[in-house]
Coordinates of C-alpha atoms in Angstrom, one line a residue:
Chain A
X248 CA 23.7 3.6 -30.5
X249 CA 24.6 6.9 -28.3
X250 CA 23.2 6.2 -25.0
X251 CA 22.6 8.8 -22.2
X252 CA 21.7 7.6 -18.7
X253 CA 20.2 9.9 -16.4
X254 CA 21.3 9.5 -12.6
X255 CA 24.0 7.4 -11.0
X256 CA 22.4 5.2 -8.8
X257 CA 21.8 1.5 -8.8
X258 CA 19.1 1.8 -11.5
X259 CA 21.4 3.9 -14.1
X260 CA 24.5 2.0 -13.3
X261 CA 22.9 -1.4 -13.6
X262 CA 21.1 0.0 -17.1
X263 CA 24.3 2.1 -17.8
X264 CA 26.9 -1.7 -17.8
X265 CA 24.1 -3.7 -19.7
X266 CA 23.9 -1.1 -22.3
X267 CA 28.0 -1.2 -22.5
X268 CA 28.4 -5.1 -22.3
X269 CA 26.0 -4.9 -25.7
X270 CA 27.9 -2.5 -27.5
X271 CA 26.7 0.9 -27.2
X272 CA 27.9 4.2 -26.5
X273 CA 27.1 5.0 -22.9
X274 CA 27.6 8.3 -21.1
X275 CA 26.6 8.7 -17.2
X276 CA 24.8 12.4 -16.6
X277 CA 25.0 14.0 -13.4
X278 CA 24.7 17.4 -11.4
X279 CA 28.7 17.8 -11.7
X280 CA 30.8 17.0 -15.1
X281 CA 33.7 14.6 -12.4
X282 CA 30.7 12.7 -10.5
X283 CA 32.3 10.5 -8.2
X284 CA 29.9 8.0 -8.5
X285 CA 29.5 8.2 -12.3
X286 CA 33.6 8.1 -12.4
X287 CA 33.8 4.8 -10.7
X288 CA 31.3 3.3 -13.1
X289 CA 32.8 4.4 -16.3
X290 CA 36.2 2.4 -15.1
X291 CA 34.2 -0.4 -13.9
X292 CA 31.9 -0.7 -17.2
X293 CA 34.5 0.2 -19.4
X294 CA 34.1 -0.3 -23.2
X295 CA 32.7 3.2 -24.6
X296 CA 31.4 4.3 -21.1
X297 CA 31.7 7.8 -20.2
X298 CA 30.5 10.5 -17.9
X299 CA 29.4 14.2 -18.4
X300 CA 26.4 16.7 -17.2
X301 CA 22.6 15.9 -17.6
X302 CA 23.3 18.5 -20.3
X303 CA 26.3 16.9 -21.7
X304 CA 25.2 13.6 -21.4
X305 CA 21.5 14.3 -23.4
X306 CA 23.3 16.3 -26.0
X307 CA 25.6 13.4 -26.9
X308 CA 22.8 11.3 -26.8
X309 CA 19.6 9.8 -29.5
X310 CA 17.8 8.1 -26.8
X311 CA 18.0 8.6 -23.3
X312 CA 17.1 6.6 -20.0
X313 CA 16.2 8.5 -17.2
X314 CA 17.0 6.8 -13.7
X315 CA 17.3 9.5 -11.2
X316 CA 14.9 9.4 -8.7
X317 CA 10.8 10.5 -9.6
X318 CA 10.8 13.6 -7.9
X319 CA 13.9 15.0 -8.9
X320 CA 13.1 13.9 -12.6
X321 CA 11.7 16.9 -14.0
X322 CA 14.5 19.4 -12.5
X323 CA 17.0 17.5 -13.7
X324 CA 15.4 17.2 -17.8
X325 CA 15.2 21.2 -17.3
X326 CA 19.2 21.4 -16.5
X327 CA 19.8 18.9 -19.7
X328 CA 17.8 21.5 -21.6
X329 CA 14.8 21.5 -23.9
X330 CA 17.4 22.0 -26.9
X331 CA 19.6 19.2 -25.8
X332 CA 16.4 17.1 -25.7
X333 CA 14.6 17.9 -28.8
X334 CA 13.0 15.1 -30.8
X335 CA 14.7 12.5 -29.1
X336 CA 13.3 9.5 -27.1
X337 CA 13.6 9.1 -23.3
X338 CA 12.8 5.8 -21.7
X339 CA 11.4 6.8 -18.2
X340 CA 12.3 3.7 -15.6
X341 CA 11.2 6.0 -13.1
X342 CA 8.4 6.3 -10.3
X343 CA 7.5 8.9 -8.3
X344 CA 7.5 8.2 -5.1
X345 CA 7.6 10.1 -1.7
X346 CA 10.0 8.4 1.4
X347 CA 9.0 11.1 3.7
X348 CA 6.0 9.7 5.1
X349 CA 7.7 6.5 6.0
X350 CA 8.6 3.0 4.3
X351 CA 7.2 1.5 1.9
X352 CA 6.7 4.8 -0.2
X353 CA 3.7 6.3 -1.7
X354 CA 3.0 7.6 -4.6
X355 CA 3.7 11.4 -5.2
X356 CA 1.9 12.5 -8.3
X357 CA -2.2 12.9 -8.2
X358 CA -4.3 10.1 -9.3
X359 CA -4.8 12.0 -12.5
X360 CA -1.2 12.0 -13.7
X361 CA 1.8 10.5 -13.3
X362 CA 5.6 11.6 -14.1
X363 CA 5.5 10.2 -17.5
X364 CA 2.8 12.4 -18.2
X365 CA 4.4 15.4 -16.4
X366 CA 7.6 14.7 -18.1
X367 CA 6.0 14.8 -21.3
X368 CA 4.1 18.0 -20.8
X369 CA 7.0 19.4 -20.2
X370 CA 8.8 18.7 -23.0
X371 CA 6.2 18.1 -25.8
X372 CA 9.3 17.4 -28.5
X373 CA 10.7 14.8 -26.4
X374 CA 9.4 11.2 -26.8
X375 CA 8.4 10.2 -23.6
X376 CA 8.4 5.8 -23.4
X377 CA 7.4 4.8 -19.9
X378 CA 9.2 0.9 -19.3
X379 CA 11.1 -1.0 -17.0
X380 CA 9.6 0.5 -14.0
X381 CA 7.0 -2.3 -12.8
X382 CA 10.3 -4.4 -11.6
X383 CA 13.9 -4.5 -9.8
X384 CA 17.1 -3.0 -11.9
X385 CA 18.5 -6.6 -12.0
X386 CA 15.6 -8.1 -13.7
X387 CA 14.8 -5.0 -15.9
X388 CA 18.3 -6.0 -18.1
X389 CA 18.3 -9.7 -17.6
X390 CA 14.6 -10.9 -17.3
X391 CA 16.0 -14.9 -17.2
X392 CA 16.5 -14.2 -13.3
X393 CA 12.8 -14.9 -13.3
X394 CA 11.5 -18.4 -14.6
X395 CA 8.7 -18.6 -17.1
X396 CA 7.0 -16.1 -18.6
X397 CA 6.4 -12.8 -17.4
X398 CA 6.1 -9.0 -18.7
X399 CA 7.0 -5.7 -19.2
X400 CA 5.2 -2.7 -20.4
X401 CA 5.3 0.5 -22.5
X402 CA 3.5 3.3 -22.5
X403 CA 4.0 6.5 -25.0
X404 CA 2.6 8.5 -27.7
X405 CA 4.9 8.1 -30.0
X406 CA 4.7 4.7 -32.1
X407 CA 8.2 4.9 -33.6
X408 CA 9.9 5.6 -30.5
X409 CA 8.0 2.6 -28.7
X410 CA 8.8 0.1 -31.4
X411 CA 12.6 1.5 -30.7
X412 CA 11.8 0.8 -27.1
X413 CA 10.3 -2.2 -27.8
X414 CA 13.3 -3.6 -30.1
X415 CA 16.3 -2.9 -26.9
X416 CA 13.6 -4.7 -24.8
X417 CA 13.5 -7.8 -26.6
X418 CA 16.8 -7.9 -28.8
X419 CA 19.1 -5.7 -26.4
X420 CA 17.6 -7.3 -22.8
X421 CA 16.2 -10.7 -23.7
X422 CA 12.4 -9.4 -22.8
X423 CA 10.0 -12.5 -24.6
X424 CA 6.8 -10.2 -23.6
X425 CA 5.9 -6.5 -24.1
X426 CA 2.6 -5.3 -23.7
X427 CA 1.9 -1.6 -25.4
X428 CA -1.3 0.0 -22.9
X429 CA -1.1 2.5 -25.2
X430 CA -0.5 6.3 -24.9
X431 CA 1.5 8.3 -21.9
X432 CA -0.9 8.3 -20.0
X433 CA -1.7 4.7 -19.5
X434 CA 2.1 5.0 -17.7
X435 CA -0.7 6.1 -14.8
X436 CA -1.5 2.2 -14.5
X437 CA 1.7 1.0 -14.7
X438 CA 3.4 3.5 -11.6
X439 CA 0.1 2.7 -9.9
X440 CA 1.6 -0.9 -9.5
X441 CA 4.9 0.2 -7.4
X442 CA 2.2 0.0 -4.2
X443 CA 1.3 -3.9 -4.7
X444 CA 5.2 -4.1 -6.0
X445 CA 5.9 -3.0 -3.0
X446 CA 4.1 -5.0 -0.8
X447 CA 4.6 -8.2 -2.9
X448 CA 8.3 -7.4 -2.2
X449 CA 7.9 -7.4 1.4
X450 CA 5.8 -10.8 1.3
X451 CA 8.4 -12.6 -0.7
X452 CA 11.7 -11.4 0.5
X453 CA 13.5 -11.1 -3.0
X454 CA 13.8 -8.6 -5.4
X455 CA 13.5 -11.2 -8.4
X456 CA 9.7 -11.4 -9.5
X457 CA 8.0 -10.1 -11.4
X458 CA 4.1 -10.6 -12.9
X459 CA 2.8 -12.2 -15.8
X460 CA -0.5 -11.3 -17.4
X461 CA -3.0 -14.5 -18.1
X462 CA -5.9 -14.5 -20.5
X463 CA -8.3 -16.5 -21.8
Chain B
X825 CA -22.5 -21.0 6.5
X826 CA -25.0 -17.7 6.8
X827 CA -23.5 -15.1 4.6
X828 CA -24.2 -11.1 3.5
X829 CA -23.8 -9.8 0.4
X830 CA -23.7 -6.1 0.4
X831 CA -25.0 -4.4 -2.8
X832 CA -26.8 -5.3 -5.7
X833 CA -24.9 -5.0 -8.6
X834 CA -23.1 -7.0 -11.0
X835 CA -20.2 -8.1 -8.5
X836 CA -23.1 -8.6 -5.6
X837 CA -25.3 -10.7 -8.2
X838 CA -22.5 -13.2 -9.2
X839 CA -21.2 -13.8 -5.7
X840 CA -24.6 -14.3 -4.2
X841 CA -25.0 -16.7 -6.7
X842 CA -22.1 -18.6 -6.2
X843 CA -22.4 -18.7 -2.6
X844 CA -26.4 -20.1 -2.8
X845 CA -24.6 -23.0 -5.7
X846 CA -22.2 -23.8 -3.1
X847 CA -24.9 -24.5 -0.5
X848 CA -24.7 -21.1 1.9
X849 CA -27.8 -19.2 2.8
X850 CA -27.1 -15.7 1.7
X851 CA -28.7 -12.7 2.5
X852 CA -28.2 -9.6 -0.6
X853 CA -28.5 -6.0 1.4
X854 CA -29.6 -2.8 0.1
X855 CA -30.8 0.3 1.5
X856 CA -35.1 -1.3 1.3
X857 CA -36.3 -3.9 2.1
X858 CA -38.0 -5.0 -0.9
X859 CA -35.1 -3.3 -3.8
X860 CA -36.3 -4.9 -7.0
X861 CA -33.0 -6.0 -8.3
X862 CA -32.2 -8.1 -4.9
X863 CA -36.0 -9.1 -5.8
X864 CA -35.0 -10.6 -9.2
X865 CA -31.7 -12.0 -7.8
X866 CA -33.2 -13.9 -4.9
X867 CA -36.0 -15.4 -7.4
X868 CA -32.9 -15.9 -10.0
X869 CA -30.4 -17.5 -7.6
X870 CA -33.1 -19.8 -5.7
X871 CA -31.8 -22.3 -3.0
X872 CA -31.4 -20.2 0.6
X873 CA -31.2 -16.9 -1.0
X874 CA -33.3 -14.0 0.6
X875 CA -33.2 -10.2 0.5
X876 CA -33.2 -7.2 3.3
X877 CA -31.9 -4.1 4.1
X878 CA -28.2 -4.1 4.7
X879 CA -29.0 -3.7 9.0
X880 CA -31.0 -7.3 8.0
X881 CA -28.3 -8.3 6.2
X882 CA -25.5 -8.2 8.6
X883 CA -27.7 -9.0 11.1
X884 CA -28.3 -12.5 9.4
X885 CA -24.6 -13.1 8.6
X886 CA -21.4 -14.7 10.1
X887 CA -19.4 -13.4 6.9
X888 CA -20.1 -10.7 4.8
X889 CA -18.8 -9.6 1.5
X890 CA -18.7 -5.7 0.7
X891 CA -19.9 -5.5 -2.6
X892 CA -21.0 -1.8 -2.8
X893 CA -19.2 1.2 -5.0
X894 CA -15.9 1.9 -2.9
X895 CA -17.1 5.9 -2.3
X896 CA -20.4 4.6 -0.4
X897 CA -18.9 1.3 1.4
X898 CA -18.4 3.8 4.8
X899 CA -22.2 5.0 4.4
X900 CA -23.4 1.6 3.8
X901 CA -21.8 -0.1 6.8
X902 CA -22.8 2.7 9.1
X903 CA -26.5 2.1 8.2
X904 CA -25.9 -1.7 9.0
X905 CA -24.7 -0.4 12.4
X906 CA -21.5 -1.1 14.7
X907 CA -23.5 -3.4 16.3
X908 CA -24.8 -6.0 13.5
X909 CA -21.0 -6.0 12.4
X910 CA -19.4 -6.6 15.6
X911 CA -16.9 -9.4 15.8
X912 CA -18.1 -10.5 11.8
X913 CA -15.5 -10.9 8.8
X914 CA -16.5 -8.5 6.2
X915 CA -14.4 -9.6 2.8
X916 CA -13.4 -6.4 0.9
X917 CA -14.2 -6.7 -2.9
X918 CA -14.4 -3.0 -3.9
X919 CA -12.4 -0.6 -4.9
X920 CA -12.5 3.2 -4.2
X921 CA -12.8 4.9 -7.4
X922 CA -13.8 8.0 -8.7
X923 CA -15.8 8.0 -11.8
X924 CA -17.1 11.9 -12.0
X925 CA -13.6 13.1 -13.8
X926 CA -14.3 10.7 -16.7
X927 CA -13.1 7.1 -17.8
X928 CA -11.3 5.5 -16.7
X929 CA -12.0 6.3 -13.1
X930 CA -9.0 7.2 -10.6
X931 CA -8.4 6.2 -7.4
X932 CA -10.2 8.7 -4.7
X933 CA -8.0 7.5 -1.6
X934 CA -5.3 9.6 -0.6
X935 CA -1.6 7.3 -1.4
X936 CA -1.2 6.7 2.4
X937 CA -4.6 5.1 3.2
X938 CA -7.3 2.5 1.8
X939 CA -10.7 1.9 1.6
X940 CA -10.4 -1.4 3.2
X941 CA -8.3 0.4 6.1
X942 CA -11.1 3.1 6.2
X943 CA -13.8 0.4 6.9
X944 CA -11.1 -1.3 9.5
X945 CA -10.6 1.8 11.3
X946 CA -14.3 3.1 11.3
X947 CA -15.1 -0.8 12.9
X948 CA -12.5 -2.0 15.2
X949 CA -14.3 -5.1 16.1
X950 CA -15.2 -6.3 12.2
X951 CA -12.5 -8.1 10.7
X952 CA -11.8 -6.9 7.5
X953 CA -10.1 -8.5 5.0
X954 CA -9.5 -7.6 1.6
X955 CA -9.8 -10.0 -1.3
X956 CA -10.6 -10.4 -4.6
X957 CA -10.9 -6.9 -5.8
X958 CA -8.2 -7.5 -8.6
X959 CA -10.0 -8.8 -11.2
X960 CA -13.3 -9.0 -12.7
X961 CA -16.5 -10.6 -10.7
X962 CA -16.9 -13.8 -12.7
X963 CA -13.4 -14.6 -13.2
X964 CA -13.8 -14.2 -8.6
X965 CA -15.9 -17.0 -8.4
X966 CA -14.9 -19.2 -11.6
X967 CA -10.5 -18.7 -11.8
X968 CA -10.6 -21.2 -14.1
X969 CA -12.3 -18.7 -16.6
X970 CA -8.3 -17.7 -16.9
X971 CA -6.0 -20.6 -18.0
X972 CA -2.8 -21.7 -15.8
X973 CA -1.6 -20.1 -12.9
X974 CA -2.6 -16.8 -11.3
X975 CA -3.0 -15.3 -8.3
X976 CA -5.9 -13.6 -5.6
X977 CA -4.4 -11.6 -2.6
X978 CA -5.4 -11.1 0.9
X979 CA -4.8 -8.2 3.5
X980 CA -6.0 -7.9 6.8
X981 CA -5.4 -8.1 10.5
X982 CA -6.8 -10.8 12.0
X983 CA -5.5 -13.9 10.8
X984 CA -8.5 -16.8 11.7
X985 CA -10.2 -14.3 9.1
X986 CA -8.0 -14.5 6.6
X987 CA -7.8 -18.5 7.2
X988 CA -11.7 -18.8 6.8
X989 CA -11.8 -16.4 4.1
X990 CA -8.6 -17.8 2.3
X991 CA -10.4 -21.6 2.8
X992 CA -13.9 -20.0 0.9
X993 CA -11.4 -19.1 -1.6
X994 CA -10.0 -22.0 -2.6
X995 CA -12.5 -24.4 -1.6
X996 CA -15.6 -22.6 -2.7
X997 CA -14.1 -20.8 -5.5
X998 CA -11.2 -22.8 -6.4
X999 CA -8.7 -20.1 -6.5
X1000 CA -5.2 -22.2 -6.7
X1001 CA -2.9 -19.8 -5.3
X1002 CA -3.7 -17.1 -2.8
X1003 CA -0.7 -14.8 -1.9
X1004 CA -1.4 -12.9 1.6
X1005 CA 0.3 -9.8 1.4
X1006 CA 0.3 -9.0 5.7
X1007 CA -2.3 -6.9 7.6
X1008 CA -5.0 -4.2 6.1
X1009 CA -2.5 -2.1 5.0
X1010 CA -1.2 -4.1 2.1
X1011 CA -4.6 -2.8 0.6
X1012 CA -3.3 -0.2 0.0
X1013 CA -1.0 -2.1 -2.7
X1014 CA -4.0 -4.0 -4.1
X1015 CA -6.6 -1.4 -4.4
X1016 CA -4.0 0.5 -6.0
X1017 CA -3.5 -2.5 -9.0
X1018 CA -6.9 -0.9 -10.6
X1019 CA -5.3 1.9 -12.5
X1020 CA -3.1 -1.0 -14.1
X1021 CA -5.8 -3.4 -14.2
X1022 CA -8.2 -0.7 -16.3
X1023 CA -5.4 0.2 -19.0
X1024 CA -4.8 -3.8 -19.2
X1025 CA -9.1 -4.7 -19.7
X1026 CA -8.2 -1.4 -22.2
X1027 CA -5.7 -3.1 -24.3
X1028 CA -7.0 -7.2 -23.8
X1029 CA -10.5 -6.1 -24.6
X1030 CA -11.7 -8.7 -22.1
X1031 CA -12.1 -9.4 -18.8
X1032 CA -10.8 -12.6 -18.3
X1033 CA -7.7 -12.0 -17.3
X1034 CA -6.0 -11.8 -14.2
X1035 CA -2.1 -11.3 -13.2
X1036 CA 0.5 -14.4 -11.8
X1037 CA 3.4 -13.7 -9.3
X1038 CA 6.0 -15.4 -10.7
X1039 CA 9.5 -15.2 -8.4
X1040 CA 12.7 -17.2 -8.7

């Protein structure tokens, strides 16, 4: 599959190699076409990595990841382009968070929205599947680093595109558990979490947990 | 031990009633003295159960468990007064949400505060510690309503509170695994768990269910 990965941080790199080392075609979207960052990962991941525009990179692409940081999430869809986006599915592994007022974050959207919402108000043709963002970049591609059973989520309106989502999780990642909350904006719940993420973080000094939901 | 339960409601009801099982003499607050539903609960519950208004109340009480709708907690304990409270361990069980723009309800506190902060800042002599207000009110008092392992959390300051609350929990309650998460602030990433919490009772279709920590 054509893979674009929005962003060239830890998040989109990490995403970025996994999606290589399973076979797919990956290109690395930035600001700039030569990205440093993205340059240095494309040699590194090797196999059919490559590196381009947001623009570029969604126009090569049939589903996208978008890792760049919350708030910078919607300017950087608008440079890709509504035309470069149209009809495809973008899994949003983002949160929006706000690092001005101190560490640990807080959330930056009102408790009525959230970015997956925003993102796909903003582009109605694009399939917005909110995933991958209640956990560390490590454990979102290799969930083994956690023992026992534990979950991930998607949220989205569009039922194809989250059984797409659904089939990388499981097939692509090694995911045993996905729990569908339903439509975009249930993705309200699951940025909610970064807060207690957060904090949980801070309690147990490693990035590799993650939560598992019990019923009865 | 002589304990306050603030409210009347569901959450109120079923702790109140745990507490008298367990042996305590617990007082249920409300703004009369003679509120029918505390009426109903103290003939209901039995043992050393009793009603008053919530100054009686905390008057009465070594520990006290909030129990009221997170928007009137503040109003509540100012009607109990600064000096019924002072020096007391008020446990935290609700949430502040906002019901009037429809279901489910949003959080109403702003991302870089908490209700249970609010009530820790507006009493600097209670000791406020935040518990239980992750999951339903029966699954609080009977964690064995979920199967296996899952977890309660605790914020707050002062930590002989947390250790006398944290003993109620899992010797009265028999909560196995109680994560503390620091001081008050880290309610801020527990209270925030509700948006999550209502899209999961939204997809389970049940309450009894709770969320387990699981780390490497």
């Amino acid at each position: 599959m054509k893979i674009a990965i929005l962003g060239t941080g830890m998040v989109g790199e990490t995403l970025g190699s996994k999606l290589v080392a399973l076979g797919h075609e990956v290109r690395m979207g930035s600001r700039t076409p030569d990205n440093a960052k993205a340059a240095a990962w494309v040699k590194k991941a090797g196999g059919k990595a490559s590196q381009g525009t947001f623009r570029d990179a969604a126009w090569f692409a049939e589903l996208l990841f978008n890792c760049t940081l919350g708030n910078a999430s919607l300017e950087v869809l608008k440079s890709a382009g509504e035309d470069a986006l149209r009809g495809k599915v973008l899994v949003d592994v983002s949160n929006p968070l706000d690092f001005t007022k101190g560490m640990p974050p807080v959330l930056s959207t009102p408790p009525d929205d959230s970015l997956g919402e925003q993102l796909q108000r903003a582009f109605p043709s694009l399939k917005v599947v909110k995933a991958l963002n209640t956990m560390n970049c490590e454990v979102m591609v290799d969930p083994s680093r956690v023992p026992g059973d534990h979950d991930v989520f998607v949220s989205g309106n569009d039922v194809d595109a989250k059984a797409r989502v659904k089939q990388l999780l499981t097939e692509g990642f090694g995911w045993k558990h996905v729990i569908d909350l339903g439509d975009i904006t249930t993705a309200r719940g699951t940025e909610a979490f970064l807060p207690l993420w957060l904090r949980l973080w801070g309690t147990l000094r490693t990035g590799d947990f993650n939560i598992h939901v019990v019923k009865r």
